[in-house]
Coordinates of C-alpha atoms and ligand atoms in Angstrom, one line a residue:
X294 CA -85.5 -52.8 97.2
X295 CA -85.6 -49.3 95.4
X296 CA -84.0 -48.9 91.9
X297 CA -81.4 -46.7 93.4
X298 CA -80.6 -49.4 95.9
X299 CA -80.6 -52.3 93.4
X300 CA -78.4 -50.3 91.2
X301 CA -75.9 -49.0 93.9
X302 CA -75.8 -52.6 95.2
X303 CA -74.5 -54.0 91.6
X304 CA -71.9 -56.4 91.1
X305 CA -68.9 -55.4 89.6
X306 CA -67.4 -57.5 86.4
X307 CA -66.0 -60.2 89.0
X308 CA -69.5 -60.6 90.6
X309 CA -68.6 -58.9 93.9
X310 CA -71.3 -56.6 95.6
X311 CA -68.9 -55.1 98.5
X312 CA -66.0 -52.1 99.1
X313 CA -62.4 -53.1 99.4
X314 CA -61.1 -51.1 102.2
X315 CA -57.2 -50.5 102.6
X316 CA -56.1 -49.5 105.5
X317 CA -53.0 -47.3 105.2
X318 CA -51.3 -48.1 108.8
X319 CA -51.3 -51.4 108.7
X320 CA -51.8 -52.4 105.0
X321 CA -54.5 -54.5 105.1
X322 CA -56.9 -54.8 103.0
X323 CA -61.0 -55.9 104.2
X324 CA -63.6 -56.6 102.1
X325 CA -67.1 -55.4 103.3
X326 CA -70.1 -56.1 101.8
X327 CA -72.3 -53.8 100.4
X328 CA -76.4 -54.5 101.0
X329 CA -79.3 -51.7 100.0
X330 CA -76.3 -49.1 99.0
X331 CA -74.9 -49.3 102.3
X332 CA -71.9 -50.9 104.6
X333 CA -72.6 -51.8 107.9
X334 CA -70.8 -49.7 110.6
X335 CA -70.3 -52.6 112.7
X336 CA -68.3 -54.3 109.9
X337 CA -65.5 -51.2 110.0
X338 CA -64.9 -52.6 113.6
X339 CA -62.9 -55.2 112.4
X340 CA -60.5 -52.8 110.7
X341 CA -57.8 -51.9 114.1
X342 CA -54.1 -50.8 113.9
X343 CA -54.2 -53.5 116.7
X344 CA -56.0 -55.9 119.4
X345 CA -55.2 -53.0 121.9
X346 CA -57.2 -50.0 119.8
X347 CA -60.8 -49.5 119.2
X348 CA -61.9 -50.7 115.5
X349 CA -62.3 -48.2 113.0
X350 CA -65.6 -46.5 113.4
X351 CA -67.5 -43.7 111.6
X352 CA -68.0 -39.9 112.7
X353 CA -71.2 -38.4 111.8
X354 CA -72.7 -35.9 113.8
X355 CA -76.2 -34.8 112.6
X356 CA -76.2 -38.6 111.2
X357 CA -76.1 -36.5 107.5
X358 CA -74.6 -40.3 106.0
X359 CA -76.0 -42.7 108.2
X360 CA -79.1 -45.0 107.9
X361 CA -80.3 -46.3 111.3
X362 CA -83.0 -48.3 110.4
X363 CA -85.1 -50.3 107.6
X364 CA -88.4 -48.5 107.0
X365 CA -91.2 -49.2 104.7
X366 CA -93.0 -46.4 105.7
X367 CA -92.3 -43.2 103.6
X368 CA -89.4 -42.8 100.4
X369 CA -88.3 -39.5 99.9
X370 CA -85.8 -38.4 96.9
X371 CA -84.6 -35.0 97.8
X372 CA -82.8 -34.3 94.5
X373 CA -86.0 -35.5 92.6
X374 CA -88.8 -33.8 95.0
X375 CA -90.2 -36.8 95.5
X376 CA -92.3 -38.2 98.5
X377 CA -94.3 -40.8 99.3
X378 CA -95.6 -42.5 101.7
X379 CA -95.9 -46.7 101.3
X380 CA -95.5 -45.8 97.9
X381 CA -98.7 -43.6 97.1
X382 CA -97.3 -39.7 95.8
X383 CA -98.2 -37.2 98.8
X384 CA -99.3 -34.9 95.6
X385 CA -102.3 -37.4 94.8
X386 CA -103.2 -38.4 98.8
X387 CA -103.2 -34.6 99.4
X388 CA -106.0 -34.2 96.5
X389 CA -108.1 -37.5 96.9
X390 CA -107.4 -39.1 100.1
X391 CA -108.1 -37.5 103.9
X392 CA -106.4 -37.3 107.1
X393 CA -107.7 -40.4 108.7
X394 CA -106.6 -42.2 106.2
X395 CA -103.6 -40.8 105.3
X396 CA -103.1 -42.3 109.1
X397 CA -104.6 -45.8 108.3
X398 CA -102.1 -46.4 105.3
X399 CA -99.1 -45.2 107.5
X400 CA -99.8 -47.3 110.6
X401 CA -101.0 -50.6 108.5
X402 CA -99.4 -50.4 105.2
X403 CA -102.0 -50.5 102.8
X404 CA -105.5 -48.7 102.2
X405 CA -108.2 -49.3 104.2
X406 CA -111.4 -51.2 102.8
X407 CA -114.2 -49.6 103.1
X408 CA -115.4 -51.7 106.2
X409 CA -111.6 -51.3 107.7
X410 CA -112.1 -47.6 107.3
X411 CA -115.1 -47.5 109.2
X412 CA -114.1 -49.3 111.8
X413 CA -111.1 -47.2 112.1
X414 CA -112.7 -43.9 111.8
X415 CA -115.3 -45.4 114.6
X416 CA -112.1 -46.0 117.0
X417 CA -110.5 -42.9 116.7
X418 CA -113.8 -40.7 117.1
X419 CA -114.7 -42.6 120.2
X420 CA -111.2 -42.0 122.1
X421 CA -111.2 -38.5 121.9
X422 CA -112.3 -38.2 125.2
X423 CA -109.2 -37.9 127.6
X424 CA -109.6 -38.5 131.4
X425 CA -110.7 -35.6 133.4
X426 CA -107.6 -35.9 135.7
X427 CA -106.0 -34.8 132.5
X428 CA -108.1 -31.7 131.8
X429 CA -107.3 -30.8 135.3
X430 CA -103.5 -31.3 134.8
X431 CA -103.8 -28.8 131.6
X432 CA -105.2 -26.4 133.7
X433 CA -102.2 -26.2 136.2
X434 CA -100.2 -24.1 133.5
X435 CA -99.1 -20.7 133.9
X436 CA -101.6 -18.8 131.1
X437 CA -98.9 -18.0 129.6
X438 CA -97.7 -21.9 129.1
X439 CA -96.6 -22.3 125.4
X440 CA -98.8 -24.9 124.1
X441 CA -95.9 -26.9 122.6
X442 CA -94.9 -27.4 126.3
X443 CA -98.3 -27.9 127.2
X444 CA -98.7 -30.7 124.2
X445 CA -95.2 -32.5 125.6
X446 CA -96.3 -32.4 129.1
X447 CA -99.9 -34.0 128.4
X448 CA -98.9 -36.5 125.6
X449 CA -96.1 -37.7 128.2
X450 CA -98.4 -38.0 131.1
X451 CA -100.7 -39.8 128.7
X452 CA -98.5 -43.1 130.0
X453 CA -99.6 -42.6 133.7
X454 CA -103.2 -42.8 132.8
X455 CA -102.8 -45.9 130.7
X456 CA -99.9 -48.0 132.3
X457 CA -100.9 -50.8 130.1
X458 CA -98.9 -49.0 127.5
X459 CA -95.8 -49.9 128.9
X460 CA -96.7 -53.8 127.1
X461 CA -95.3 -53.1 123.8
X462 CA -94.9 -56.5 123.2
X463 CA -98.5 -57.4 122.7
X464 CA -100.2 -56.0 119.0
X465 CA -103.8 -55.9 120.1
X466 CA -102.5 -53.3 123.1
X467 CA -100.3 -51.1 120.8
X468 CA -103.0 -51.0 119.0
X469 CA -105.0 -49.3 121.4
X470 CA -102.2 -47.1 122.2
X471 CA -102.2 -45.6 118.7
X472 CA -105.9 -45.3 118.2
X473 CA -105.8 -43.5 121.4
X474 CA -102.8 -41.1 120.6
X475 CA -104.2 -40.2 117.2
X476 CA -107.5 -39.5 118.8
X477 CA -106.3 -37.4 121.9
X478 CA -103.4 -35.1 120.2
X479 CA -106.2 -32.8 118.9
X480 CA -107.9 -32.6 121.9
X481 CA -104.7 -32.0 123.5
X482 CA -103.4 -29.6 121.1
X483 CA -106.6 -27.5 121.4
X484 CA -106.8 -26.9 124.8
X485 CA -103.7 -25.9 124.7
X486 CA -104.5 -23.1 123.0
X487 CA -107.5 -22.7 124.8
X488 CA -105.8 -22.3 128.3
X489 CA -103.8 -19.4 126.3
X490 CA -106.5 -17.7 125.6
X491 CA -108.2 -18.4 128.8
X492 CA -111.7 -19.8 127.3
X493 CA -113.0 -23.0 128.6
X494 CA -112.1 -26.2 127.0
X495 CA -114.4 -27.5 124.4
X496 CA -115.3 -31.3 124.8
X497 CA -115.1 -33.3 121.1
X498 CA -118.0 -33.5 119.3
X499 CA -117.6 -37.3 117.9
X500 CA -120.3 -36.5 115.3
X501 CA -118.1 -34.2 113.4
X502 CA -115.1 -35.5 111.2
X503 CA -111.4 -35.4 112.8
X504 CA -110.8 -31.5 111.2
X505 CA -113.9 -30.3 112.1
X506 CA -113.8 -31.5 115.5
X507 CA -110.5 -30.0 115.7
X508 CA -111.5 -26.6 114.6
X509 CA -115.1 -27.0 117.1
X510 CA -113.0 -27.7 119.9
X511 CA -110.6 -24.7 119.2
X512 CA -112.9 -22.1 118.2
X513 CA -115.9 -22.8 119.6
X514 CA -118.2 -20.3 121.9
X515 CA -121.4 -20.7 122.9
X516 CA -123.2 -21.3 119.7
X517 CA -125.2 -25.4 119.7
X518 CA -122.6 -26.5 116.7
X519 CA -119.5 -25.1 115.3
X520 CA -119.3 -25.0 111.7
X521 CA -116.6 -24.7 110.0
X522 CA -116.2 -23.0 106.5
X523 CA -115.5 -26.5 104.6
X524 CA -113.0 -25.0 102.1
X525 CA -111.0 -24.2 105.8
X526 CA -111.8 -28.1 106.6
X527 CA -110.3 -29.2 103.4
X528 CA -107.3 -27.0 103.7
X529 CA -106.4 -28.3 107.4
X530 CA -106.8 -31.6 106.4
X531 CA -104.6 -31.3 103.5
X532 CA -101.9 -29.9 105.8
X533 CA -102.4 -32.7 108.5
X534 CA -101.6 -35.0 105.6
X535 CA -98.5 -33.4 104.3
X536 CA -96.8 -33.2 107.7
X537 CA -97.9 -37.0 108.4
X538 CA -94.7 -38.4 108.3
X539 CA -91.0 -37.4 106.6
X540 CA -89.1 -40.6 107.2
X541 CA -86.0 -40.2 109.6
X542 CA -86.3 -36.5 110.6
X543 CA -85.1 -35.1 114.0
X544 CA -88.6 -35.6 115.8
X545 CA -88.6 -39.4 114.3
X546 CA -85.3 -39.9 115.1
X547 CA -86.1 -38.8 118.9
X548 CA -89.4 -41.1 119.0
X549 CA -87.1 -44.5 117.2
X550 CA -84.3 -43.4 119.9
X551 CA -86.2 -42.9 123.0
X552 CA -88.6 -46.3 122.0
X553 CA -85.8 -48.1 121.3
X554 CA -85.5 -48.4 125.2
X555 CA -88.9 -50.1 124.8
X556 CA -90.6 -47.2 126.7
X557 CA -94.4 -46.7 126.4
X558 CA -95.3 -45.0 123.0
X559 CA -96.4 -42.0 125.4
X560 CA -93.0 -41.4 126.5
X561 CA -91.5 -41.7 123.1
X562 CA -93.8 -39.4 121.2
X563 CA -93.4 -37.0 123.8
X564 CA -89.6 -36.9 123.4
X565 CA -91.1 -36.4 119.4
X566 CA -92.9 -33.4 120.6
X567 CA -90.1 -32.1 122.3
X568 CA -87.7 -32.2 119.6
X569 CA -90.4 -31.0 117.1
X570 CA -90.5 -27.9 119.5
X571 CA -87.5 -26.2 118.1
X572 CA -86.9 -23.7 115.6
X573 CA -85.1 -25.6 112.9
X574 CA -87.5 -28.3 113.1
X575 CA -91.4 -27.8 113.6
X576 CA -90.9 -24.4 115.4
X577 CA -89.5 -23.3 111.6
X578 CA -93.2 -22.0 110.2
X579 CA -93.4 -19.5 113.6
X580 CA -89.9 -18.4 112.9
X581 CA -90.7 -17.3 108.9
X582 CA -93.7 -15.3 110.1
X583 CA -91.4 -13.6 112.5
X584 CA -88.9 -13.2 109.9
X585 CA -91.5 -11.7 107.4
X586 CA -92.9 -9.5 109.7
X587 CA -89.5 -8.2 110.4
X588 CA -88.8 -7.4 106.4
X589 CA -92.1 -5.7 106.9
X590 CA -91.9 -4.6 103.4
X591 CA -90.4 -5.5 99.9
X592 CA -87.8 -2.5 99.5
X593 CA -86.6 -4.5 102.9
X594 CA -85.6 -7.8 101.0
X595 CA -82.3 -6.8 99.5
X596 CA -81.0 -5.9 103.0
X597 CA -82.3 -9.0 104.5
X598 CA -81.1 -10.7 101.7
X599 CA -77.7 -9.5 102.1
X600 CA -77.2 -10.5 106.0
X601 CA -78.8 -14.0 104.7
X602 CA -75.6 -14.1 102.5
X603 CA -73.3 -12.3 105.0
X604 CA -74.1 -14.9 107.4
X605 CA -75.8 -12.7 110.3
X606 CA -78.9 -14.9 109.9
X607 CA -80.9 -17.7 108.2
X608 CA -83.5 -17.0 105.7
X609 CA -86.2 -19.3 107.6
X610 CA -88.4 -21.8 105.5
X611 CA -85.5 -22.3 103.0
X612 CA -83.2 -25.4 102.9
X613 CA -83.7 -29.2 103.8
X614 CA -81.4 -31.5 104.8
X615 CA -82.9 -34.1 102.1
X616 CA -84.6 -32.1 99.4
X617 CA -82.3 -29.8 97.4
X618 CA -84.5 -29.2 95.1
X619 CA -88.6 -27.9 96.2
X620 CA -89.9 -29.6 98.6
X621 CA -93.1 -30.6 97.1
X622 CA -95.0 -30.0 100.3
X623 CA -94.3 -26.9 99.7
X624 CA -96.0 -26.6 96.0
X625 CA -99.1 -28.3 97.5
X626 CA -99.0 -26.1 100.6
X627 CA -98.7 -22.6 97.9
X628 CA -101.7 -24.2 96.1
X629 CA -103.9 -24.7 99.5
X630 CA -102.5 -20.8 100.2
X631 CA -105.4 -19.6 97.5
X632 CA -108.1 -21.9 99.1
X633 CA -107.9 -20.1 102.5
X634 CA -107.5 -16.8 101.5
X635 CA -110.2 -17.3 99.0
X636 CA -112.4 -17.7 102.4
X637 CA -110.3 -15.2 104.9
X638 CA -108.8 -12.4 102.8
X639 CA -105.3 -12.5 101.7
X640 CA -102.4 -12.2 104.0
X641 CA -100.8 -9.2 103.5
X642 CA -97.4 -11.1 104.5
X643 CA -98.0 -13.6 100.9
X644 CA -96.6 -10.6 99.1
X645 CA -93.3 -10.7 100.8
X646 CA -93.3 -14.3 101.2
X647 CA -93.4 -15.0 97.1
X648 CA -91.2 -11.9 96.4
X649 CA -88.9 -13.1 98.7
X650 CA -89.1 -16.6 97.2
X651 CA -88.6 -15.1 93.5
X652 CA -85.0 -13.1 94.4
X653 CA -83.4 -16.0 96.8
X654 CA -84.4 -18.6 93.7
X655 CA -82.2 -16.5 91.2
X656 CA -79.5 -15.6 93.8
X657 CA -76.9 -17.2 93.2
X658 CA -76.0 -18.3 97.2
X659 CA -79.2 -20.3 97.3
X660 CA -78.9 -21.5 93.9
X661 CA -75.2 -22.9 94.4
X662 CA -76.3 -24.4 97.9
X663 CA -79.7 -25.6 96.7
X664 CA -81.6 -24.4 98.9
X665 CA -85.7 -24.2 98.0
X666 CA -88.4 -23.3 99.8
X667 CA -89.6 -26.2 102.9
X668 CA -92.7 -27.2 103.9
X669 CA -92.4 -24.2 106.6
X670 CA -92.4 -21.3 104.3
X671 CA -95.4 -20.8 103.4
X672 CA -97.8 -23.0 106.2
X673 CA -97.6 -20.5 108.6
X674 CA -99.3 -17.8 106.5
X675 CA -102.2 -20.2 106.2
X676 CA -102.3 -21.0 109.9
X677 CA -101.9 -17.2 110.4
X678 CA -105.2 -16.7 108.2
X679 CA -107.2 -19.1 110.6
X680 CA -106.4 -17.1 113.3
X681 CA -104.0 -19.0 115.1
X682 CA -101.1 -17.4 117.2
X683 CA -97.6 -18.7 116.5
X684 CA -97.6 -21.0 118.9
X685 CA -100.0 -22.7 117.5
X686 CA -98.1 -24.0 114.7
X687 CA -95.8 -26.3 115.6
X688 CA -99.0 -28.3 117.2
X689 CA -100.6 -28.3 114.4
X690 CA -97.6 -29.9 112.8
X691 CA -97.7 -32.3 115.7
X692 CA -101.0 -33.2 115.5
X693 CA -100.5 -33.8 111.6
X694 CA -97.0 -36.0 112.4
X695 CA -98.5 -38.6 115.3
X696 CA -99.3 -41.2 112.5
X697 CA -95.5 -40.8 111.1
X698 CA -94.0 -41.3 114.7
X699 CA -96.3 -43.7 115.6
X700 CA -95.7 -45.6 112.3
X701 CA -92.4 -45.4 113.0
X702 CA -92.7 -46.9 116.7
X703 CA -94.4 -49.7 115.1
X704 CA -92.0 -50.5 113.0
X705 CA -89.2 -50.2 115.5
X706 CA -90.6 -52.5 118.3
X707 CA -91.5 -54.9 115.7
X708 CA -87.6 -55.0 113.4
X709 CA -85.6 -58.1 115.2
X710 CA -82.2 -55.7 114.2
X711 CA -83.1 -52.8 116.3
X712 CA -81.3 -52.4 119.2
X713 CA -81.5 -49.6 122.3
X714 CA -80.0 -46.2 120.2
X715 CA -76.6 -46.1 121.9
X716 CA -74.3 -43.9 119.5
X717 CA -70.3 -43.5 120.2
X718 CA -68.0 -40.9 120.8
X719 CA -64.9 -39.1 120.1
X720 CA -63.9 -38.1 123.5
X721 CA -61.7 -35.4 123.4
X722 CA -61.5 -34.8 127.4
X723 CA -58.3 -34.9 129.7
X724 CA -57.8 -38.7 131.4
X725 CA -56.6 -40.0 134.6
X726 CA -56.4 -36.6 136.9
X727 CA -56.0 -37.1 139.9
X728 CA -58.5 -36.0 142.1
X729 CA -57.9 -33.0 145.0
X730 CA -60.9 -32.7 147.3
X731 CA -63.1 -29.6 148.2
X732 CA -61.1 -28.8 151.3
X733 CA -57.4 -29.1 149.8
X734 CA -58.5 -27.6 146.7
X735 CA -60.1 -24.2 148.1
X736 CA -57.7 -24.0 151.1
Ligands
CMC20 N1 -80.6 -19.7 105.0 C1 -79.4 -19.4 104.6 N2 -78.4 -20.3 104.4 C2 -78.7 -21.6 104.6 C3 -80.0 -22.0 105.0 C4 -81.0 -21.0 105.1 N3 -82.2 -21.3 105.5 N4 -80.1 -23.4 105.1 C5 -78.8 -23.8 104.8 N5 -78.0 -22.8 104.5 C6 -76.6 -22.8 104.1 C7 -75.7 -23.1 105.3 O1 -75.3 -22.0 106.0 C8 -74.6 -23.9 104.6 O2 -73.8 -22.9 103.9 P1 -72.2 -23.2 103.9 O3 -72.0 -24.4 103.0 O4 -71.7 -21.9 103.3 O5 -71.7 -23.4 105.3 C9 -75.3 -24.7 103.5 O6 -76.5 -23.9 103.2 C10 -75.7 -26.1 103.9 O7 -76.6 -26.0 105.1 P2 -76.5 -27.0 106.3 O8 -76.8 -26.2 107.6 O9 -75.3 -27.8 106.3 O10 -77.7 -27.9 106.0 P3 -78.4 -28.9 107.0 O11 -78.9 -30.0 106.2 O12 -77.6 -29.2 108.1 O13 -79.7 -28.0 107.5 C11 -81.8 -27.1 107.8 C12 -81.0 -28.2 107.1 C13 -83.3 -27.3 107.4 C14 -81.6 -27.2 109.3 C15 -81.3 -25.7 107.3 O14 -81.5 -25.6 105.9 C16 -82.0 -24.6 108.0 O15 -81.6 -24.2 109.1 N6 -83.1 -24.0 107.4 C17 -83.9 -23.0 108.1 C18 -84.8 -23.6 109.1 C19 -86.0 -24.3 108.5 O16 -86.6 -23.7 107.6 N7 -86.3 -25.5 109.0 C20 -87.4 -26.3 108.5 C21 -87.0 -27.5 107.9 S1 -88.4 -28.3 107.0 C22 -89.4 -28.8 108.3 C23 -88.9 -30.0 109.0 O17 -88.7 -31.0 108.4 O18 -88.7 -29.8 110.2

């Protein structure tokens, strides 16, 4: 239990731990206890005007107040700027730790030993490989596929090829599920972007690391080896960590929801994917570019700034539903900004990007709604420096989140209190019509 929980779970001076509920159209009064700073919804059931009606239950669209789960997996404090995942600061994994295993501690819960990280690092180089039916699949896009669509449609048909998958009950056979989706997504996500650009697909190269092999398997030609500039290395990685996993977010949220119908974890990430796709979620860092590019230059920002506040638009890479205050992705991602254009010249773009940053910080609309930079704002000028289109972006993100979702999964098909996602409803449409068919109707 958190401090903040074991303090919003303290007993009052008559020892209780739970919220006296009246209800004003009957009278009654319930008493419901409170566990980890929450009630349970199913407990406000109980509370009914009468047999006949529905218990009381609660409205909240977005799910801005509810928790759906028990997760040991990452604790964020919004107000504080504060994340961690199992409990090691992102700020010191982003300096000292790498991707893979970054991926380790999020799927197993601790840090690897050093035998435990070879071993690990040896299974997820030798499953990069994907099936060549697959390779043949990715080539049935349209060139002009979007590779977020491209991503979805692989990662899903990922369960044909290994039907096995669908045995979620057994650990040694999830197991190989998540070794192989960690493994695959950058293979997937890079010839993605190679059928856009209509080069050939790039095999892995399993003696480079998981970044390099990344980067060999986008940009590679015709030269023996790719080699990659290993400041550029250092800086993907470092972004792969930060997007590993943000607790429950909207593409979590889809993967918990769709895997709650114990569907293969092929099928769930997918719907991940798919909700990761759009623009006030992953597809975010594409839409600041867009949006900088459209200020075009600093005399611009007032303006913009001005339809921000009017409400025409959204200033893009601003706002979180859990941090008001920075997110501190953010600050590491500003840092890894100097790396990269240390080796690839700076973005002319950055100059907007901070000015922008600097008025909306002392204005007082984003001030009064606290609303700081995201994890969005500046990323995509770094991904922009390696040369990749737009498009690109939200796989990268993608790539970076499979741990999360798949940490996430884990702990879903494994917690005895989860059951398939099923949420209510208001319904607010007519009743009891009675039906007229076609030929009356139109006669
Ligand atoms: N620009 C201008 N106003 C904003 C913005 C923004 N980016 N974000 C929120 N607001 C305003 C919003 O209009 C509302 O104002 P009012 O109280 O006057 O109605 C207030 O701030 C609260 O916003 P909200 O929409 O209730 O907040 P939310 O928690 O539902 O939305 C958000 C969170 C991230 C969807 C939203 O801030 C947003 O759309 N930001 C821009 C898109 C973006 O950068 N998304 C990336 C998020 S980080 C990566 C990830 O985790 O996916």
């Amino acid at each position: 239990m958190t401090d903040v929980q074991a303090a919003s779970d303290a007993a009052d001076s008559s020892g209780k731990t739970s919220l006296t509920v009246r209800d004003n159209r009957t009278g009654n009064e319930y008493d419901l206890p409170i566990v980890d700073g929450t009630v349970r919804a199913a407990d406000l059931g109980q509370i009914r005007v009468d047999e006949e009606q529905p218990g009381l239950a609660v409205y909240d669209p977005g799910f801005v107040n509810t928790a759906s789960c028990r997760s040991a997996v990452t604790y964020i404090d919004g107000d504080k700027g504060i994340l961690e995942y199992r409990g090691y600061p992102i700020e010191q994994l982003a300096e000292h730790s790498n991707f893979l295993e970054v991926a380790y501690l999020l799927i197993n819960g601790t840090l690897p030993s050093k035998q435990e990280y070879g071993a690990w690092e040896h299974e997820i180089t030798f499953h990069t490989f994907v099936h060549e039916n697959v390779k043949r699949f990715m080539h049935g896009f349209r060139y002009d596929a979007h590779p977020m669509g491209m991503l979805m449609a692989s990662v899903g048909a990922l369960s044909t090829f290994y039907p096995d998958a669908r045995n979620i009950g057994d650990a040694d056979n999830r197991h190989m599920q998540i070794v192989r989706m960690i493994a695959k997504m950058p293979t997937l996500g890079a010839w993605s972007y190679r059928h856009a650009q209509g080069k050939p697909f790039v095999y892995p190269d399993n003696e480079l690391s998981y970044t390099e092999n990344f980067l060999s398997m986008l940009f590679k030609m015709s030269e023996k080896k790719f080699e990659a500039d290993p400041r550029l290395v250092k800086a993907l990685d470092v972004l792969f960590i930060l997007h590993a996993d943000h607790e429950q977010n909207c593409s979590t949220n889809a993967v918990r929801s769709v895997g709650s119908s114990q569907v293969d974890p092929y099928s769930a990430v997918s719907a991940g994917v798919a909700a990761l796709f759009g623009p006030l979620h992953g597809g975010a860092n594409e839409a600041v570019l867009r949006m900088l590019r459209r200020i075009g230059k600093k005399e611009n920002i007032p303006s913009f700034i001005e339809g921000v506040k009017n409400g025409n638009e959204k200033l893009m890479g601003f706002g979180h539903r859990v941090y008001k205050n920075y997110d501190p992705r953010a600050q590491i991602i500003k840092k890894a900004c100097d790396d990269v254009f240390e080796v690839t010249g700076v973005n002319p773009l950055l100059e907007i990007a901070q000015e922008l940053e600097k008025i909306a910080l002392e204005d007082e609309y984003f001030v009064k709604r606290k609303l700081y930079p995201n994890v969005d704002f500046y990323s995509g000028l770094i991904y922009e420096a390696f040369q990749f289109p737009p498009e690109m972006f939200t796989v990268l993100f993608a790539i970076g989140r499979t741990p999360g979702w798949l940490a996430q999964w884990l702990e879903l098909v494994q917690d005895k209190e989860q059951k398939i996602a099923r949420p209510k409803q208001i319904y607010t449409g007519d009743r009891t019509l009675d039906f007229v068919p076609a030929a009356q109707r139109w006669a």
